[in-house]
Amino acid sequence: MRSILLLALVLTLTSCIEGDEELWLNRNGSGRIEATYRMPPAIMNRFGGAAKLQQRLEDAIKNEPSIRIQEISNHIDGAQVVFTLKAEFDDARSFISLPKKHLRDPNKPDKPSAEESFFGKMDLRLNGLTLKFDRNVDLSPILPAAVQDNAAMLGDSSFNYILHLPAKPSTHNATSVSDNGTTLNWSFKLKDHVSTPMVLHTSLLLPLP
């Protein structure tokens, strides 16, 4: 009976984890991001709580003058914690390198921080006029073991990503496209990614000035 009650409790705490991100990349390397995450307190506590997560992000961004916060907040909505981040940046490389540079333990620089579970590993490369963007998001470090053993607990939870590009990409693995191909949309069911990362990829030839 105890194990059944524990299973029911874990199911209640983890059945709804949602993430929505929208990222704009401009031809000159600048851009902006709008992100909202919804999760139960049990998951948010993996980051030390919403207030600590917000403070760590604010402190990290203060170290990057090319990144400016437009909004960062957290609040409780029913049984969920809602965390919102809106920011703009002058150089996408500064934004992409932010977690690794400013969120890791200085004594363990090779160990990803908990926050990187949401940011993931991002790589932006420019070779001539070809721009390549890759992102790997692995949530397994913040998911309870019971959930990893029973992915069905996550129900219809999903992470959704929208990427606006300055030109139509030549390759991508997006779920769907819009705006004449310049906007890419990815949607991932978390129950399919408890042990495998969510992978986003695109490359495009930048238009000449």
Short mmCIF file of N, CA and C in Angstrom, two decimals, residues 37-166:
data_model
loop_
_atom_site.label_atom_id
_atom_site.label_comp_id
_atom_site.label_asym_id
_atom_site.label_seq_id
_atom_site.Cartn_x
_atom_site.Cartn_y
_atom_site.Cartn_z
N TYR A 37 8.39 28.17 -18.27
CA TYR A 37 8.39 26.79 -17.81
C TYR A 37 7.35 26.64 -16.71
N ARG A 38 6.65 25.53 -16.76
CA ARG A 38 5.68 25.17 -15.71
C ARG A 38 6.07 23.80 -15.17
N MET A 39 6.17 23.72 -13.85
CA MET A 39 6.57 22.45 -13.26
C MET A 39 6.13 22.40 -11.81
N PRO A 40 6.00 21.19 -11.26
CA PRO A 40 5.65 21.06 -9.84
C PRO A 40 6.83 21.48 -8.97
N PRO A 41 6.56 21.91 -7.73
CA PRO A 41 7.65 22.31 -6.84
C PRO A 41 8.72 21.24 -6.66
N ALA A 42 8.32 19.96 -6.73
CA ALA A 42 9.30 18.88 -6.55
C ALA A 42 10.40 18.94 -7.59
N ILE A 43 10.06 19.37 -8.80
CA ILE A 43 11.07 19.50 -9.86
C ILE A 43 11.83 20.81 -9.70
N MET A 44 11.13 21.90 -9.42
CA MET A 44 11.79 23.19 -9.23
C MET A 44 12.80 23.14 -8.09
N ASN A 45 12.51 22.33 -7.08
CA ASN A 45 13.43 22.22 -5.95
C ASN A 45 14.76 21.60 -6.36
N ARG A 46 14.80 20.95 -7.50
CA ARG A 46 16.07 20.42 -7.99
C ARG A 46 17.06 21.54 -8.28
N PHE A 47 16.52 22.76 -8.48
CA PHE A 47 17.37 23.94 -8.71
C PHE A 47 17.54 24.76 -7.44
N GLY A 48 17.02 24.25 -6.33
CA GLY A 48 17.09 25.00 -5.09
C GLY A 48 15.89 25.89 -4.87
N GLY A 49 14.88 25.76 -5.72
CA GLY A 49 13.69 26.59 -5.61
C GLY A 49 13.69 27.69 -6.65
N ALA A 50 12.50 28.24 -6.92
CA ALA A 50 12.35 29.25 -7.97
C ALA A 50 13.11 30.53 -7.67
N ALA A 51 13.10 30.97 -6.41
CA ALA A 51 13.78 32.21 -6.04
C ALA A 51 15.29 32.09 -6.26
N LYS A 52 15.85 30.94 -5.90
CA LYS A 52 17.29 30.74 -6.08
C LYS A 52 17.64 30.67 -7.56
N LEU A 53 16.79 29.98 -8.35
CA LEU A 53 17.04 29.90 -9.78
C LEU A 53 17.01 31.29 -10.41
N GLN A 54 16.03 32.10 -10.02
CA GLN A 54 15.95 33.46 -10.56
C GLN A 54 17.17 34.27 -10.19
N GLN A 55 17.61 34.17 -8.94
CA GLN A 55 18.76 34.94 -8.50
C GLN A 55 20.03 34.52 -9.23
N ARG A 56 20.20 33.22 -9.43
CA ARG A 56 21.39 32.72 -10.13
C ARG A 56 21.43 33.20 -11.58
N LEU A 57 20.26 33.22 -12.22
CA LEU A 57 20.22 33.70 -13.60
C LEU A 57 20.48 35.20 -13.67
N GLU A 58 19.90 35.94 -12.73
CA GLU A 58 20.14 37.39 -12.71
C GLU A 58 21.61 37.69 -12.51
N ASP A 59 22.24 36.98 -11.57
CA ASP A 59 23.67 37.20 -11.30
C ASP A 59 24.52 36.83 -12.50
N ALA A 60 24.15 35.73 -13.19
CA ALA A 60 24.92 35.30 -14.35
C ALA A 60 24.82 36.33 -15.48
N ILE A 61 23.64 36.83 -15.71
CA ILE A 61 23.43 37.79 -16.80
C ILE A 61 24.12 39.12 -16.52
N LYS A 62 24.25 39.47 -15.24
CA LYS A 62 24.96 40.70 -14.89
C LYS A 62 26.42 40.64 -15.36
N ASN A 63 26.95 39.44 -15.51
CA ASN A 63 28.34 39.27 -15.95
C ASN A 63 28.49 39.33 -17.46
N GLU A 64 27.37 39.46 -18.17
CA GLU A 64 27.40 39.52 -19.64
C GLU A 64 26.69 40.80 -20.09
N PRO A 65 27.42 41.90 -20.26
CA PRO A 65 26.78 43.18 -20.63
C PRO A 65 25.99 43.14 -21.93
N SER A 66 26.30 42.18 -22.79
CA SER A 66 25.59 42.13 -24.07
C SER A 66 24.22 41.47 -23.96
N ILE A 67 23.89 40.97 -22.75
CA ILE A 67 22.58 40.35 -22.51
C ILE A 67 21.80 41.24 -21.56
N ARG A 68 20.55 41.51 -21.89
CA ARG A 68 19.72 42.38 -21.06
C ARG A 68 18.39 41.68 -20.74
N ILE A 69 18.07 41.64 -19.47
CA ILE A 69 16.81 41.03 -19.04
C ILE A 69 15.66 41.99 -19.29
N GLN A 70 14.63 41.51 -19.94
CA GLN A 70 13.40 42.27 -20.11
C GLN A 70 12.38 41.88 -19.05
N GLU A 71 12.38 40.61 -18.70
CA GLU A 71 11.51 40.13 -17.63
C GLU A 71 12.07 38.81 -17.10
N ILE A 72 12.08 38.69 -15.78
CA ILE A 72 12.39 37.42 -15.15
C ILE A 72 11.53 37.34 -13.89
N SER A 73 10.75 36.28 -13.76
CA SER A 73 9.81 36.21 -12.66
C SER A 73 9.42 34.76 -12.38
N ASN A 74 8.83 34.55 -11.23
CA ASN A 74 8.27 33.25 -10.89
C ASN A 74 7.05 33.45 -10.00
N HIS A 75 6.10 32.56 -10.14
CA HIS A 75 4.90 32.62 -9.30
C HIS A 75 4.26 31.23 -9.24
N ILE A 76 3.36 31.06 -8.29
CA ILE A 76 2.63 29.81 -8.14
C ILE A 76 1.30 29.92 -8.85
N ASP A 77 0.99 28.91 -9.65
CA ASP A 77 -0.30 28.83 -10.34
C ASP A 77 -0.89 27.45 -10.04
N GLY A 78 -1.79 27.41 -9.07
CA GLY A 78 -2.33 26.12 -8.64
C GLY A 78 -1.26 25.29 -7.98
N ALA A 79 -0.99 24.11 -8.55
CA ALA A 79 0.02 23.22 -7.99
C ALA A 79 1.34 23.32 -8.73
N GLN A 80 1.49 24.36 -9.55
CA GLN A 80 2.69 24.49 -10.35
C GLN A 80 3.44 25.78 -10.08
N VAL A 81 4.74 25.72 -10.31
CA VAL A 81 5.59 26.91 -10.30
C VAL A 81 5.75 27.35 -11.75
N VAL A 82 5.50 28.62 -12.01
CA VAL A 82 5.66 29.16 -13.36
C VAL A 82 6.87 30.09 -13.36
N PHE A 83 7.82 29.79 -14.23
CA PHE A 83 9.05 30.58 -14.32
C PHE A 83 9.15 31.18 -15.71
N THR A 84 9.36 32.49 -15.77
CA THR A 84 9.40 33.20 -17.05
C THR A 84 10.71 33.96 -17.20
N LEU A 85 11.28 33.89 -18.40
CA LEU A 85 12.48 34.65 -18.73
C LEU A 85 12.33 35.26 -20.10
N LYS A 86 12.54 36.57 -20.18
CA LYS A 86 12.58 37.27 -21.46
C LYS A 86 13.84 38.12 -21.47
N ALA A 87 14.63 37.98 -22.51
CA ALA A 87 15.89 38.72 -22.58
C ALA A 87 16.26 38.97 -24.03
N GLU A 88 17.09 39.96 -24.24
CA GLU A 88 17.63 40.25 -25.57
C GLU A 88 19.15 40.25 -25.48
N PHE A 89 19.79 39.96 -26.59
CA PHE A 89 21.25 39.88 -26.58
C PHE A 89 21.82 40.47 -27.87
N ASP A 90 23.02 41.04 -27.75
CA ASP A 90 23.70 41.62 -28.91
C ASP A 90 24.51 40.59 -29.66
N ASP A 91 24.90 39.52 -28.98
CA ASP A 91 25.72 38.48 -29.58
C ASP A 91 25.21 37.13 -29.09
N ALA A 92 24.69 36.31 -30.00
CA ALA A 92 24.14 35.01 -29.62
C ALA A 92 25.17 34.13 -28.95
N ARG A 93 26.43 34.31 -29.28
CA ARG A 93 27.47 33.48 -28.68
C ARG A 93 27.57 33.72 -27.18
N SER A 94 27.37 34.97 -26.76
CA SER A 94 27.40 35.29 -25.33
C SER A 94 26.24 34.61 -24.60
N PHE A 95 25.08 34.62 -25.26
CA PHE A 95 23.92 34.00 -24.64
C PHE A 95 24.09 32.49 -24.55
N ILE A 96 24.59 31.88 -25.60
CA ILE A 96 24.74 30.43 -25.64
C ILE A 96 25.79 29.94 -24.63
N SER A 97 26.83 30.73 -24.42
CA SER A 97 27.90 30.32 -23.51
C SER A 97 27.61 30.68 -22.05
N LEU A 98 26.52 31.39 -21.79
CA LEU A 98 26.19 31.86 -20.44
C LEU A 98 26.16 30.74 -19.39
N PRO A 99 25.42 29.64 -19.61
CA PRO A 99 25.35 28.61 -18.56
C PRO A 99 26.71 28.03 -18.21
N LYS A 100 27.50 27.71 -19.22
CA LYS A 100 28.79 27.09 -18.97
C LYS A 100 29.74 28.05 -18.28
N LYS A 101 29.70 29.33 -18.64
CA LYS A 101 30.63 30.31 -18.09
C LYS A 101 30.25 30.76 -16.69
N HIS A 102 28.94 30.89 -16.40
CA HIS A 102 28.54 31.57 -15.17
C HIS A 102 27.64 30.77 -14.23
N LEU A 103 27.21 29.57 -14.63
CA LEU A 103 26.33 28.81 -13.76
C LEU A 103 26.99 27.56 -13.17
N ARG A 104 28.16 27.21 -13.66
CA ARG A 104 28.85 26.04 -13.15
C ARG A 104 29.65 26.37 -11.89
N ASP A 105 29.88 25.35 -11.08
CA ASP A 105 30.71 25.49 -9.90
C ASP A 105 32.15 25.73 -10.35
N PRO A 106 32.76 26.85 -9.95
CA PRO A 106 34.14 27.13 -10.37
C PRO A 106 35.11 26.02 -10.00
N ASN A 107 34.79 25.27 -8.95
CA ASN A 107 35.66 24.18 -8.53
C ASN A 107 35.44 22.91 -9.34
N LYS A 108 34.33 22.89 -10.12
CA LYS A 108 34.02 21.74 -10.97
C LYS A 108 33.58 22.25 -12.35
N PRO A 109 34.50 22.91 -13.06
CA PRO A 109 34.13 23.56 -14.32
C PRO A 109 33.67 22.61 -15.42
N ASP A 110 33.98 21.33 -15.28
CA ASP A 110 33.59 20.36 -16.32
C ASP A 110 32.25 19.70 -16.02
N LYS A 111 31.68 20.00 -14.85
CA LYS A 111 30.41 19.38 -14.46
C LYS A 111 29.26 20.34 -14.76
N PRO A 112 28.32 19.96 -15.63
CA PRO A 112 27.18 20.84 -15.96
C PRO A 112 26.35 21.16 -14.72
N SER A 113 25.86 22.37 -14.66
CA SER A 113 24.99 22.78 -13.56
C SER A 113 23.59 22.21 -13.77
N ALA A 114 22.78 22.24 -12.71
CA ALA A 114 21.40 21.76 -12.82
C ALA A 114 20.63 22.58 -13.85
N GLU A 115 20.90 23.89 -13.90
CA GLU A 115 20.18 24.76 -14.83
C GLU A 115 20.42 24.36 -16.29
N GLU A 116 21.55 23.76 -16.57
CA GLU A 116 21.86 23.36 -17.93
C GLU A 116 20.95 22.25 -18.44
N SER A 117 20.22 21.62 -17.52
CA SER A 117 19.23 20.64 -17.96
C SER A 117 18.18 21.30 -18.83
N PHE A 118 17.83 22.56 -18.52
CA PHE A 118 16.85 23.29 -19.32
C PHE A 118 17.50 24.01 -20.49
N PHE A 119 18.64 24.63 -20.25
CA PHE A 119 19.33 25.31 -21.35
C PHE A 119 19.85 24.30 -22.37
N GLY A 120 20.33 23.18 -21.86
CA GLY A 120 20.92 22.18 -22.74
C GLY A 120 22.29 22.62 -23.24
N LYS A 121 22.86 21.83 -24.12
CA LYS A 121 24.13 22.16 -24.75
C LYS A 121 23.84 22.80 -26.10
N MET A 122 24.21 24.06 -26.24
CA MET A 122 23.96 24.79 -27.49
C MET A 122 25.27 25.09 -28.19
N ASP A 123 25.24 24.99 -29.50
CA ASP A 123 26.44 25.23 -30.31
C ASP A 123 26.03 26.04 -31.53
N LEU A 124 26.64 27.20 -31.68
CA LEU A 124 26.37 28.08 -32.82
C LEU A 124 27.68 28.32 -33.54
N ARG A 125 27.75 27.93 -34.82
CA ARG A 125 28.99 28.07 -35.58
C ARG A 125 28.73 28.77 -36.90
N LEU A 126 29.68 29.60 -37.29
CA LEU A 126 29.59 30.29 -38.57
C LEU A 126 30.81 29.92 -39.39
N ASN A 127 30.58 29.28 -40.53
CA ASN A 127 31.65 28.88 -41.44
C ASN A 127 31.39 29.56 -42.77
N GLY A 128 32.12 30.64 -43.02
CA GLY A 128 31.82 31.46 -44.19
C GLY A 128 30.47 32.12 -43.98
N LEU A 129 29.53 31.84 -44.86
CA LEU A 129 28.17 32.36 -44.71
C LEU A 129 27.19 31.28 -44.23
N THR A 130 27.72 30.12 -43.87
CA THR A 130 26.86 29.03 -43.40
C THR A 130 26.79 29.05 -41.87
N LEU A 131 25.60 29.22 -41.36
CA LEU A 131 25.36 29.25 -39.92
C LEU A 131 24.77 27.92 -39.48
N LYS A 132 25.36 27.30 -38.47
CA LYS A 132 24.86 26.04 -37.95
C LYS A 132 24.50 26.20 -36.48
N PHE A 133 23.33 25.70 -36.12
CA PHE A 133 22.86 25.78 -34.74
C PHE A 133 22.42 24.39 -34.29
N ASP A 134 23.01 23.91 -33.19
CA ASP A 134 22.66 22.62 -32.64
C ASP A 134 22.37 22.77 -31.15
N ARG A 135 21.41 22.00 -30.68
CA ARG A 135 21.05 22.07 -29.27
C ARG A 135 20.64 20.68 -28.78
N ASN A 136 21.17 20.31 -27.63
CA ASN A 136 20.88 19.03 -27.00
C ASN A 136 20.32 19.30 -25.61
N VAL A 137 19.09 18.92 -25.33
CA VAL A 137 18.48 19.18 -24.02
C VAL A 137 18.21 17.84 -23.34
N ASP A 138 18.90 17.61 -22.23
CA ASP A 138 18.78 16.35 -21.49
C ASP A 138 18.19 16.64 -20.11
N LEU A 139 16.96 16.22 -19.90
CA LEU A 139 16.27 16.48 -18.63
C LEU A 139 16.50 15.40 -17.58
N SER A 140 17.16 14.32 -17.95
CA SER A 140 17.30 13.19 -17.03
C SER A 140 17.92 13.55 -15.67
N PRO A 141 18.88 14.52 -15.59
CA PRO A 141 19.46 14.83 -14.27
C PRO A 141 18.45 15.40 -13.28
N ILE A 142 17.35 15.97 -13.74
CA ILE A 142 16.41 16.59 -12.80
C ILE A 142 15.13 15.77 -12.63
N LEU A 143 15.01 14.65 -13.33
CA LEU A 143 13.82 13.82 -13.20
C LEU A 143 14.04 12.76 -12.12
N PRO A 144 13.07 12.59 -11.22
CA PRO A 144 13.20 11.55 -10.18
C PRO A 144 13.39 10.18 -10.81
N ALA A 145 14.08 9.30 -10.11
CA ALA A 145 14.34 7.96 -10.62
C ALA A 145 13.05 7.22 -10.92
N ALA A 146 12.01 7.44 -10.09
CA ALA A 146 10.73 6.76 -10.31
C ALA A 146 10.13 7.13 -11.65
N VAL A 147 10.34 8.39 -12.06
CA VAL A 147 9.81 8.84 -13.34
C VAL A 147 10.61 8.25 -14.49
N GLN A 148 11.92 8.19 -14.32
CA GLN A 148 12.75 7.61 -15.38
C GLN A 148 12.44 6.13 -15.58
N ASP A 149 12.00 5.48 -14.51
CA ASP A 149 11.64 4.06 -14.61
C ASP A 149 10.23 3.86 -15.15
N ASN A 150 9.42 4.92 -15.10
CA ASN A 150 8.03 4.83 -15.57
C ASN A 150 7.67 6.14 -16.27
N ALA A 151 8.09 6.26 -17.51
CA ALA A 151 7.92 7.51 -18.26
C ALA A 151 6.46 7.90 -18.42
N ALA A 152 5.53 6.95 -18.32
CA ALA A 152 4.11 7.26 -18.48
C ALA A 152 3.62 8.26 -17.44
N MET A 153 4.36 8.39 -16.34
CA MET A 153 3.99 9.37 -15.31
C MET A 153 3.93 10.79 -15.86
N LEU A 154 4.68 11.04 -16.90
CA LEU A 154 4.75 12.39 -17.46
C LEU A 154 3.54 12.73 -18.33
N GLY A 155 2.71 11.77 -18.62
CA GLY A 155 1.49 12.03 -19.37
C GLY A 155 1.76 12.73 -20.69
N ASP A 156 1.05 13.84 -20.90
CA ASP A 156 1.21 14.61 -22.14
C ASP A 156 2.17 15.78 -22.00
N SER A 157 2.97 15.80 -20.95
CA SER A 157 3.94 16.89 -20.77
C SER A 157 4.81 17.03 -22.01
N SER A 158 5.11 18.25 -22.37
CA SER A 158 5.92 18.47 -23.57
C SER A 158 6.77 19.72 -23.44
N PHE A 159 7.83 19.76 -24.21
CA PHE A 159 8.65 20.95 -24.38
C PHE A 159 8.53 21.38 -25.84
N ASN A 160 8.28 22.66 -26.04
CA ASN A 160 8.08 23.18 -27.38
C ASN A 160 9.06 24.32 -27.63
N TYR A 161 9.66 24.31 -28.80
CA TYR A 161 10.65 25.32 -29.17
C TYR A 161 10.28 25.95 -30.51
N ILE A 162 10.43 27.26 -30.59
CA ILE A 162 10.23 27.99 -31.84
C ILE A 162 11.50 28.79 -32.11
N LEU A 163 12.02 28.65 -33.32
CA LEU A 163 13.24 29.36 -33.70
C LEU A 163 12.98 30.17 -34.96
N HIS A 164 13.16 31.50 -34.84
CA HIS A 164 12.99 32.41 -35.96
C HIS A 164 14.37 32.71 -36.56
N LEU A 165 14.51 32.46 -37.84
CA LEU A 165 15.80 32.62 -38.52
C LEU A 165 15.75 33.74 -39.54
N PRO A 166 16.90 34.33 -39.87
CA PRO A 166 16.93 35.42 -40.85
C PRO A 166 16.78 34.96 -42.29
#
